[in-house]
PDB file of C-alpha atoms in Angstrom:
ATOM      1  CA  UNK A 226     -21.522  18.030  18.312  1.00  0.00           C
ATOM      2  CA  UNK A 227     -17.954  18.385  17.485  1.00  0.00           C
ATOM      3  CA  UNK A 228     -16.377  19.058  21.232  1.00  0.00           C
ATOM      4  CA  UNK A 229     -13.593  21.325  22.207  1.00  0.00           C
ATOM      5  CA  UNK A 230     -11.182  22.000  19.285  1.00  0.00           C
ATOM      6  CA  UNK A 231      -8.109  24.248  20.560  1.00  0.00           C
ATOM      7  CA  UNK A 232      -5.591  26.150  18.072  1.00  0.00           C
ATOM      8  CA  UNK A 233      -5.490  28.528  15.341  1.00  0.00           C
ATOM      9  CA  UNK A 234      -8.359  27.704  12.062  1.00  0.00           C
ATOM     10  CA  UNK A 235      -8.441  28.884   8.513  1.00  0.00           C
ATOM     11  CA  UNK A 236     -10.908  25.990   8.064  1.00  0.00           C
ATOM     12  CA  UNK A 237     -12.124  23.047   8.887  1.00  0.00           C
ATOM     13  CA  UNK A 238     -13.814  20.077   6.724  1.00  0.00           C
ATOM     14  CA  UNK A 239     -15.432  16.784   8.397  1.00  0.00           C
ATOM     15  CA  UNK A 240     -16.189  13.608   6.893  1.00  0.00           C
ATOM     16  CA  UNK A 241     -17.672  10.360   7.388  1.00  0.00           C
ATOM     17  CA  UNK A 242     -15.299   7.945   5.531  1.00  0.00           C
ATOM     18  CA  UNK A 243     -11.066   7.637   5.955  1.00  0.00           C
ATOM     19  CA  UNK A 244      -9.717   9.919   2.805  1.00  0.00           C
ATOM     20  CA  UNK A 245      -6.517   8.250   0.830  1.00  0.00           C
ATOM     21  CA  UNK A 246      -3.616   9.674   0.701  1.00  0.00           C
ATOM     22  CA  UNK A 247      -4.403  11.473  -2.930  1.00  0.00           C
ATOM     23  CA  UNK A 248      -7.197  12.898  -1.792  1.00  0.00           C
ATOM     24  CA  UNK A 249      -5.739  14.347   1.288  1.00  0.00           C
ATOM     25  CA  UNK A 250      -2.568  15.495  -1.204  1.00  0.00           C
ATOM     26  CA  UNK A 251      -5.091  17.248  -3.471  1.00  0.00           C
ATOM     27  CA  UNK A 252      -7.110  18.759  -1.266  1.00  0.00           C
ATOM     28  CA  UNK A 253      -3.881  20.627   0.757  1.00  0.00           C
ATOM     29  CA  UNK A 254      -0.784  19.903  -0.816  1.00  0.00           C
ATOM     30  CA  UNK A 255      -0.594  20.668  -4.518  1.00  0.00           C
ATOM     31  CA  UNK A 256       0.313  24.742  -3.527  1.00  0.00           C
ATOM     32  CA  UNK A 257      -3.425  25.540  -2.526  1.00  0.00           C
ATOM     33  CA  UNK A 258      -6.236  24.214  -0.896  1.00  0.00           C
ATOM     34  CA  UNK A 259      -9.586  23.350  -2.811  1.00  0.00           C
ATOM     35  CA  UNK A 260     -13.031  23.217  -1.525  1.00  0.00           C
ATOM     36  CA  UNK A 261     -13.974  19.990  -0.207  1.00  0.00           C
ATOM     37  CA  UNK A 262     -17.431  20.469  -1.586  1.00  0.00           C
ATOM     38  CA  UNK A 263     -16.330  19.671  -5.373  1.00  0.00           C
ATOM     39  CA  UNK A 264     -14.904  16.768  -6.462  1.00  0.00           C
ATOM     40  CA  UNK A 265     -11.339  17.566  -8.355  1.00  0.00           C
ATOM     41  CA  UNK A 266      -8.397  15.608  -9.416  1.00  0.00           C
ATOM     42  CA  UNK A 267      -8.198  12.878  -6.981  1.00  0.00           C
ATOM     43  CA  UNK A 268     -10.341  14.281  -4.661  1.00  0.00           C
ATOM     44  CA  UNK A 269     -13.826  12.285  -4.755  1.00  0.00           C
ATOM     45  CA  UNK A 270     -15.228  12.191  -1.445  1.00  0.00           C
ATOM     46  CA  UNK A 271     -17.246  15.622  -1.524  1.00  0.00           C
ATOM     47  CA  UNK A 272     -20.355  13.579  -1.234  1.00  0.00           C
ATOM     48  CA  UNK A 273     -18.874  12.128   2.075  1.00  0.00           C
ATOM     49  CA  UNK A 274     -18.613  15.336   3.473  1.00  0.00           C
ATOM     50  CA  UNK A 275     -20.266  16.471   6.776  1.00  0.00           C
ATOM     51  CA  UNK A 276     -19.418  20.123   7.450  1.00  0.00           C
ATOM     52  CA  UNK A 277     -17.699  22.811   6.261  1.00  0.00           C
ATOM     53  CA  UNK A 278     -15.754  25.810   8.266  1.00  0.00           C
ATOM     54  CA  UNK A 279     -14.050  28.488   5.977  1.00  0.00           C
ATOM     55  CA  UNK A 280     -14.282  30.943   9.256  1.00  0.00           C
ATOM     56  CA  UNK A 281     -14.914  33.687   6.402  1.00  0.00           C
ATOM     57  CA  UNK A 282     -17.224  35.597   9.222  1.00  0.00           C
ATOM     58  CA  UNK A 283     -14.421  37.193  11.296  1.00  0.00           C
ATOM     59  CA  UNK A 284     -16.128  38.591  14.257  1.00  0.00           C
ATOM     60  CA  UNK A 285     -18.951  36.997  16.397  1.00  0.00           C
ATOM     61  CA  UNK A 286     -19.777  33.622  17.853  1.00  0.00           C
ATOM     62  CA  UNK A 287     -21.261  31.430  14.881  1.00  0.00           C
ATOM     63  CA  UNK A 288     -19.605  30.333  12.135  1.00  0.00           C
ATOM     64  CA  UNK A 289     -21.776  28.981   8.909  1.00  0.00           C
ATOM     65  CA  UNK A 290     -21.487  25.166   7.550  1.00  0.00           C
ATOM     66  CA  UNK A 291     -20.530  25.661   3.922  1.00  0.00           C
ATOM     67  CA  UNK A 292     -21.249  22.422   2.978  1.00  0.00           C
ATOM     68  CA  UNK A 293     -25.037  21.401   1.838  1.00  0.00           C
ATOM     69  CA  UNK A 294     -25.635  20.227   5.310  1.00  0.00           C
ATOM     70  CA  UNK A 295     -26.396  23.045   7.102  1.00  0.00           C
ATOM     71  CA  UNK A 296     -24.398  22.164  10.460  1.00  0.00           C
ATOM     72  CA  UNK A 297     -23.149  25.579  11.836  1.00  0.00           C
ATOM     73  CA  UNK A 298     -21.090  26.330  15.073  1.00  0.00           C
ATOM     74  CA  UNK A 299     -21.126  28.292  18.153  1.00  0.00           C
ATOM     75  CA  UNK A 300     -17.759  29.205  19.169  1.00  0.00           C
ATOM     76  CA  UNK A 301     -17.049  30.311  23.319  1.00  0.00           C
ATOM     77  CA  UNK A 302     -13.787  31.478  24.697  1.00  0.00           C
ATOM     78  CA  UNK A 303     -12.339  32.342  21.688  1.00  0.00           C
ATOM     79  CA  UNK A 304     -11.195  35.817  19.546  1.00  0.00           C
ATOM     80  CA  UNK A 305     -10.971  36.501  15.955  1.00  0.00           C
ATOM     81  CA  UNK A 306      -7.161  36.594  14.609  1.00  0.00           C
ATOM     82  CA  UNK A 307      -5.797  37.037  10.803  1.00  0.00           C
ATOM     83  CA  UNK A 308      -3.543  34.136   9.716  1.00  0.00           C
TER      84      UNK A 308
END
């Protein structure tokens, strides 16, 4: 169980280890994100993963863990937006 999370989402990815600074910069900051579920460039830590968002559903209250984990979410108190 994750808790509260407030703000707007595209996605969200959850591991169990401390990324490095490479692997943070490849994942968001070479122009466009990658999926955290392959390993690419400097980004190694796809094994470490835990969960997944992408928030591709865009209407009702669960949202699917797109990693190989299978963890998905039930949101409350919340309403779909397009950012």
């Amino acid at each position: 169980r994750f808790g509260t999370i407030n703000g707007l989402y595209k996605m969200i990815a959850v591991w169990d280890k401390v990324l490095t600074v490479e692997e943070i910069w490849d994942l968001y900051n070479n122009g466009a994100a990658i999926d955290p579920s392959s390993n690419q460039g400097n980004y190694a830590s796809s094994g470490d993963l835990i969960a997944y968002y992408k928030f591709a559903e865009g209407s009702g209250t669960s949202v699917a863990d797109d990693s190989s984990n299978n963890f998905p979410i039930t949101l409350s108190g919340m309403s779909w937006v397009s950012i």
